[in-house]
Amino acid sequence: MNKAVILVGGPSRATRFRPLSMRQPQPLFPVGGKPIIWHQIKALSMVKDLKEIILIGFFEDFVFRPFLNSCQEEFPEIAFKYLREYSQLGTAGGFFHFRDQIMRGNPKNIFMLYTDICCSFPLNDLLSQHERHGRLGTIMVTKVDRSSAHLYGCVVVDNETKLAEHYVEKPETYVSDLASTGVFVFNQEIFRFMATALEKRVDEFESERAKESAYGRSEESEDVEDINRLRLEQDVLRQMAAEKKLSAFMCTGFWRQIKSAASAVPANALYLKKALGDNESFLAKTTSDGPEITGAVYIHPTAQIHPTAVIGPNV
């Protein structure tokens, strides 16, 4: 049995996505005719033996309730749950904090996805490689332009063994043109590894505090709040690579971030093209008394289109 966790952030995040996120959370903003997060859920619903999808974030409990209710109707074979973080625990902190609920039912593998990405999501292929290599976790990577590699988490990969030999979050100098896509799969031992990583982080913090005290600098540090935060990239993935416990899977389909309002436009086109290839029923079709449809087009039920209009492609 497998599970998935999607990290949805909170209302104070995704400020670059404004004004599109002023009235609704970024994960629920429609891109390609559906909420951003729906595309991830759709892909996860096609993963073999996946039984539960858990959303973790800072939003009020009611925010995702209508959406998850609709998902329950659309994907009845999967259970859905939203778990709220009441304090900022870091990119891996919420995942670790809710480990008992995630581990309920004893899942073999656990997917983790960031919500602010647009992707073809070859999740079954990712899972197959993960199980074949048998390492603690597998990170999905994609090739990016060398000039922009410093904007991402970069992974050095052994092409033969698929071992992630080195991970650096937004390096100052060139490391690799293989970037993290924000899609991962772990086996259940990940929580023990995270516990060790958090203990190491606390020990390093206490050691630094002791040094500051010895030199008479005992004032409160801004890092006090961060002592219990667990960062996936710096605290977990980097150490997994160092201990040779991380595999890398190459995404050969499309991938891009959805960070800003402008980035929603190309993401919209990519998802509409995919929907057309998948023959999704929500796409508009040309009718005798309606507008002429060219390519992949989504028309909202409330929209009124003149019958002589020509629409498309990818809108």
Coordinates of C-alpha atoms in Angstrom, one line a residue:
M1 CA 0.0 0.0 0.0
N2 CA 1.2 3.5 -0.9
K3 CA 0.4 7.0 0.2
A4 CA 1.1 10.5 -0.9
V5 CA 1.6 13.9 0.8
I6 CA 1.2 17.2 -1.0
L7 CA 2.7 20.3 0.7
V8 CA 0.2 23.2 0.1
G9 CA 1.9 26.0 2.1
G10 CA -0.2 28.7 3.6
P11 CA -1.9 32.1 3.1
S12 CA 1.4 34.0 3.9
R13 CA 3.2 32.1 1.1
A14 CA 2.9 32.4 -2.7
T15 CA 3.0 36.2 -2.5
R16 CA 4.6 36.3 -5.9
F17 CA 1.4 34.6 -7.3
R18 CA -0.7 37.7 -6.3
P19 CA -3.1 39.0 -7.4
L20 CA -4.3 35.6 -8.6
S21 CA -4.1 34.2 -5.0
M22 CA -6.0 37.1 -3.4
R23 CA -9.4 35.4 -3.4
Q24 CA -8.3 31.7 -3.3
P25 CA -5.2 29.8 -2.3
Q26 CA -2.7 29.2 -5.1
P27 CA -3.2 25.4 -5.0
L28 CA -6.9 25.9 -5.9
F29 CA -6.3 28.4 -8.6
P30 CA -7.5 27.0 -12.0
V31 CA -4.8 26.2 -14.5
G32 CA -5.6 24.0 -17.5
G33 CA -9.3 24.0 -16.6
K34 CA -8.7 22.5 -13.1
P35 CA -7.2 23.6 -9.8
I36 CA -3.4 23.4 -9.8
I37 CA -3.4 20.7 -7.1
W38 CA -6.0 18.6 -9.0
H39 CA -3.4 17.7 -11.7
Q40 CA -1.2 16.2 -9.0
I41 CA -4.1 14.3 -7.5
K42 CA -5.2 13.0 -10.9
A43 CA -1.7 11.7 -11.5
L44 CA -1.5 10.2 -8.0
S45 CA -4.8 8.4 -8.6
M46 CA -3.2 6.4 -11.4
V47 CA -0.4 5.1 -9.1
K48 CA -0.7 1.4 -8.3
D49 CA -2.0 0.6 -4.9
L50 CA -2.2 4.3 -3.7
K51 CA -4.8 4.5 -1.0
E52 CA -4.6 7.9 0.6
I53 CA -3.6 11.5 -0.3
I54 CA -2.8 13.9 2.6
L55 CA -2.5 17.6 2.2
I56 CA -0.4 19.5 4.8
G57 CA -0.4 23.2 5.1
F58 CA -1.1 26.4 7.2
F59 CA -4.5 27.2 5.8
E60 CA -7.7 27.0 7.9
D61 CA -9.3 23.6 7.9
F62 CA -12.3 24.7 5.9
V63 CA -10.4 26.1 3.0
F64 CA -9.8 22.7 1.2
R65 CA -12.9 21.0 2.5
P66 CA -15.2 21.5 -0.6
F67 CA -12.3 20.6 -2.9
L68 CA -11.5 17.4 -1.1
N69 CA -15.2 16.5 -1.0
S70 CA -15.3 16.8 -4.8
C71 CA -12.1 14.7 -5.0
Q72 CA -13.6 12.0 -2.9
E73 CA -16.5 11.8 -5.4
E74 CA -14.2 11.8 -8.4
F75 CA -11.7 9.4 -7.0
P76 CA -13.7 7.2 -4.6
E77 CA -11.0 4.5 -4.2
I78 CA -8.7 7.0 -2.5
A79 CA -9.0 8.6 1.0
F80 CA -8.4 12.3 1.3
K81 CA -7.3 14.3 4.4
Y82 CA -6.1 17.7 5.3
L83 CA -3.7 18.2 8.2
R84 CA -3.0 21.7 9.4
E85 CA 0.4 23.0 10.8
Y86 CA -0.1 25.6 13.5
S87 CA 3.5 26.7 13.4
Q88 CA 6.1 26.8 10.7
L89 CA 8.0 23.6 11.0
G90 CA 10.1 23.8 7.8
T91 CA 9.6 22.1 4.4
A92 CA 10.0 18.6 6.0
G93 CA 8.8 19.5 9.5
G94 CA 5.1 19.1 8.8
F95 CA 5.7 15.8 7.1
F96 CA 7.7 14.6 10.1
H97 CA 5.3 16.0 12.6
F98 CA 2.4 14.1 11.2
R99 CA 4.4 10.9 10.7
D100 CA 2.0 8.8 12.9
Q101 CA -1.0 9.6 10.7
I102 CA 1.0 9.2 7.5
M103 CA 2.3 5.8 8.7
R104 CA -1.2 4.6 9.7
G105 CA -1.9 1.5 7.7
N106 CA 1.8 0.8 7.2
P107 CA 2.4 2.2 3.7
K108 CA 5.3 0.8 1.8
N109 CA 6.1 4.0 -0.1
I110 CA 5.2 7.6 0.5
F111 CA 5.2 10.2 -2.2
M112 CA 5.9 13.9 -1.4
L113 CA 5.0 16.7 -3.8
Y114 CA 5.3 20.4 -3.7
T115 CA 2.1 22.0 -5.0
D116 CA 3.6 24.9 -7.0
I117 CA 4.7 22.9 -10.0
C118 CA 3.4 21.9 -13.4
C119 CA 4.5 18.5 -14.6
S120 CA 3.6 15.5 -16.7
F121 CA 4.0 13.5 -13.4
P122 CA 5.4 10.1 -14.6
L123 CA 4.8 8.8 -11.1
N124 CA 4.5 5.0 -11.9
D125 CA 7.8 5.1 -13.6
L126 CA 9.3 7.0 -10.7
L127 CA 7.9 4.4 -8.3
S128 CA 9.2 1.5 -10.4
Q129 CA 12.8 2.9 -10.4
H130 CA 12.5 3.6 -6.6
E131 CA 11.5 0.0 -5.8
R132 CA 14.1 -1.4 -8.2
H133 CA 17.0 0.4 -6.7
G134 CA 15.8 0.0 -3.1
R135 CA 17.3 3.2 -1.6
L136 CA 15.7 5.2 1.1
G137 CA 14.3 7.8 -1.3
T138 CA 14.2 8.9 -5.0
I139 CA 14.2 12.5 -6.2
M140 CA 12.7 13.3 -9.6
V141 CA 15.0 15.6 -11.5
T142 CA 14.8 17.5 -14.8
K143 CA 17.4 19.1 -17.1
V144 CA 17.5 22.9 -16.9
D145 CA 19.6 25.5 -18.7
R146 CA 23.1 25.8 -17.2
S147 CA 22.7 29.6 -16.8
S148 CA 19.6 29.2 -14.6
A149 CA 20.7 26.1 -12.6
H150 CA 21.6 28.2 -9.6
L151 CA 17.9 29.0 -9.1
Y152 CA 17.2 25.3 -8.2
G153 CA 18.2 22.5 -5.9
C154 CA 20.9 20.8 -8.0
V155 CA 21.7 17.1 -8.1
V156 CA 24.9 15.4 -9.3
V157 CA 23.8 12.0 -10.6
D158 CA 25.7 8.8 -11.6
N159 CA 24.1 8.0 -14.9
E160 CA 24.8 4.3 -14.6
T161 CA 23.6 3.6 -11.1
K162 CA 21.1 6.5 -10.8
L163 CA 22.7 7.4 -7.5
A164 CA 22.3 11.0 -6.4
E165 CA 25.9 11.6 -5.4
H166 CA 25.5 15.2 -4.3
Y167 CA 22.7 17.7 -3.6
V168 CA 23.1 21.4 -3.2
E169 CA 20.2 23.9 -2.7
K170 CA 20.6 26.9 -5.0
P171 CA 24.4 26.8 -5.4
E172 CA 26.4 29.9 -5.8
T173 CA 28.6 28.2 -8.5
Y174 CA 27.7 25.7 -11.1
V175 CA 27.2 22.2 -9.8
S176 CA 24.9 20.4 -12.2
D177 CA 22.2 21.1 -14.7
L178 CA 19.9 18.5 -13.1
A179 CA 17.4 20.2 -10.9
S180 CA 14.9 18.9 -8.3
T181 CA 11.4 19.0 -9.5
G182 CA 9.8 19.0 -6.1
V183 CA 8.6 15.4 -6.5
F184 CA 9.9 12.6 -4.3
V185 CA 9.1 9.1 -3.1
F186 CA 10.5 7.6 0.1
N187 CA 10.2 4.3 2.0
Q188 CA 8.9 4.3 5.5
E189 CA 12.4 4.4 7.0
I190 CA 12.5 8.1 6.0
F191 CA 11.0 9.1 9.4
R192 CA 13.9 7.5 11.3
F193 CA 16.3 9.3 9.0
M194 CA 14.5 12.6 9.6
A195 CA 14.6 12.1 13.4
T196 CA 18.3 11.7 13.2
A197 CA 18.6 14.8 11.0
L198 CA 16.5 16.8 13.5
E199 CA 18.6 15.7 16.4
K200 CA 21.8 16.7 14.5
R201 CA 20.3 20.1 13.8
V202 CA 19.4 20.6 17.5
D203 CA 22.9 19.5 18.5
E204 CA 24.5 22.0 16.1
F205 CA 22.3 24.8 17.3
E206 CA 23.1 24.1 21.0
S207 CA 26.8 23.9 20.2
E208 CA 26.7 27.3 18.4
R209 CA 24.7 28.8 21.3
A210 CA 27.4 27.5 23.8
K211 CA 30.1 29.2 21.7
E212 CA 28.2 32.5 21.6
S213 CA 27.8 32.3 25.4
A214 CA 31.5 31.7 25.9
Y215 CA 32.3 34.8 24.0
G216 CA 29.7 36.9 25.9
R217 CA 27.2 37.0 23.1
S218 CA 24.2 35.6 24.9
E219 CA 21.5 37.7 23.3
E220 CA 18.6 35.9 21.7
S221 CA 19.4 34.8 18.2
E222 CA 17.0 34.9 15.3
D223 CA 17.7 31.2 14.9
V224 CA 16.0 30.3 18.2
E225 CA 12.6 30.0 16.4
D226 CA 14.2 27.7 13.8
I227 CA 15.6 25.1 16.2
N228 CA 12.7 22.6 15.6
R229 CA 12.3 23.4 11.9
L230 CA 13.3 20.6 9.5
R231 CA 14.3 21.6 6.0
L232 CA 13.9 19.0 3.4
E233 CA 16.6 20.3 1.1
Q234 CA 19.4 21.3 3.5
D235 CA 18.8 18.9 6.4
V236 CA 17.5 15.8 4.7
L237 CA 18.2 15.5 1.0
R238 CA 21.8 16.7 1.3
Q239 CA 22.5 14.2 4.0
M240 CA 20.8 11.4 2.1
A241 CA 23.0 12.0 -0.9
A242 CA 26.1 12.1 1.4
E243 CA 25.2 8.7 2.8
K244 CA 24.4 7.3 -0.7
K245 CA 20.7 6.7 0.2
L246 CA 19.2 8.9 -2.5
S247 CA 18.4 7.9 -6.1
A248 CA 17.5 10.2 -9.0
F249 CA 14.9 9.7 -11.6
M250 CA 14.9 11.7 -14.8
C251 CA 11.7 13.4 -15.8
T252 CA 11.6 13.4 -19.6
G253 CA 8.2 15.0 -19.9
F254 CA 7.3 18.6 -19.2
W255 CA 8.0 20.4 -16.0
R256 CA 8.0 24.0 -14.8
Q257 CA 7.4 26.0 -11.6
I258 CA 4.3 28.0 -10.9
K259 CA 5.7 30.6 -8.7
S260 CA 4.4 33.9 -10.2
A261 CA 1.2 35.0 -11.7
A262 CA 2.9 35.1 -15.2
S263 CA 4.1 31.5 -14.8
A264 CA 0.5 30.3 -14.8
V265 CA 0.1 31.2 -18.5
P266 CA 2.6 28.7 -19.9
A267 CA 1.6 26.1 -17.3
N268 CA -2.0 26.5 -18.5
A269 CA -0.9 25.7 -22.1
L270 CA 1.0 22.6 -21.0
Y271 CA -1.9 21.2 -19.0
L272 CA -4.4 21.9 -21.8
K273 CA -2.2 20.1 -24.3
K274 CA -1.9 17.2 -22.0
A275 CA -5.7 17.1 -21.4
L276 CA -6.2 17.1 -25.2
G277 CA -3.8 14.2 -25.5
D278 CA -5.6 12.4 -22.7
N279 CA -9.0 13.1 -24.4
E280 CA -10.3 14.8 -21.2
S281 CA -14.1 15.4 -21.3
F282 CA -13.9 18.9 -19.7
L283 CA -12.3 20.3 -22.9
A284 CA -14.5 22.3 -25.3
K285 CA -15.4 20.9 -28.7
T286 CA -16.7 22.6 -31.8
T287 CA -20.5 22.3 -32.2
S288 CA -22.9 23.4 -35.0
D289 CA -24.4 26.2 -32.9
G290 CA -21.3 27.2 -30.9
P291 CA -17.9 28.8 -31.4
E292 CA -15.1 27.3 -33.4
I293 CA -12.6 25.5 -31.2
T294 CA -9.0 25.3 -32.3
G295 CA -6.7 23.0 -30.3
A296 CA -7.1 22.6 -26.5
V297 CA -9.6 25.0 -25.0
Y298 CA -11.4 25.1 -21.7
I299 CA -14.6 27.1 -21.3
H300 CA -15.9 27.8 -17.8
P301 CA -19.6 26.9 -17.3
T302 CA -20.4 30.6 -16.5
A303 CA -18.7 31.9 -19.6
Q304 CA -20.8 33.2 -22.5
I305 CA -19.2 32.9 -25.9
H306 CA -20.5 34.3 -29.2
P307 CA -21.3 31.5 -31.6
T308 CA -19.2 33.1 -34.3
A309 CA -16.1 33.3 -32.2
V310 CA -12.9 31.3 -32.9
I311 CA -11.1 30.2 -29.7
G312 CA -7.8 28.6 -29.2
P313 CA -5.4 27.0 -29.0
N314 CA -4.4 26.5 -25.4
V315 CA -6.8 28.9 -23.6

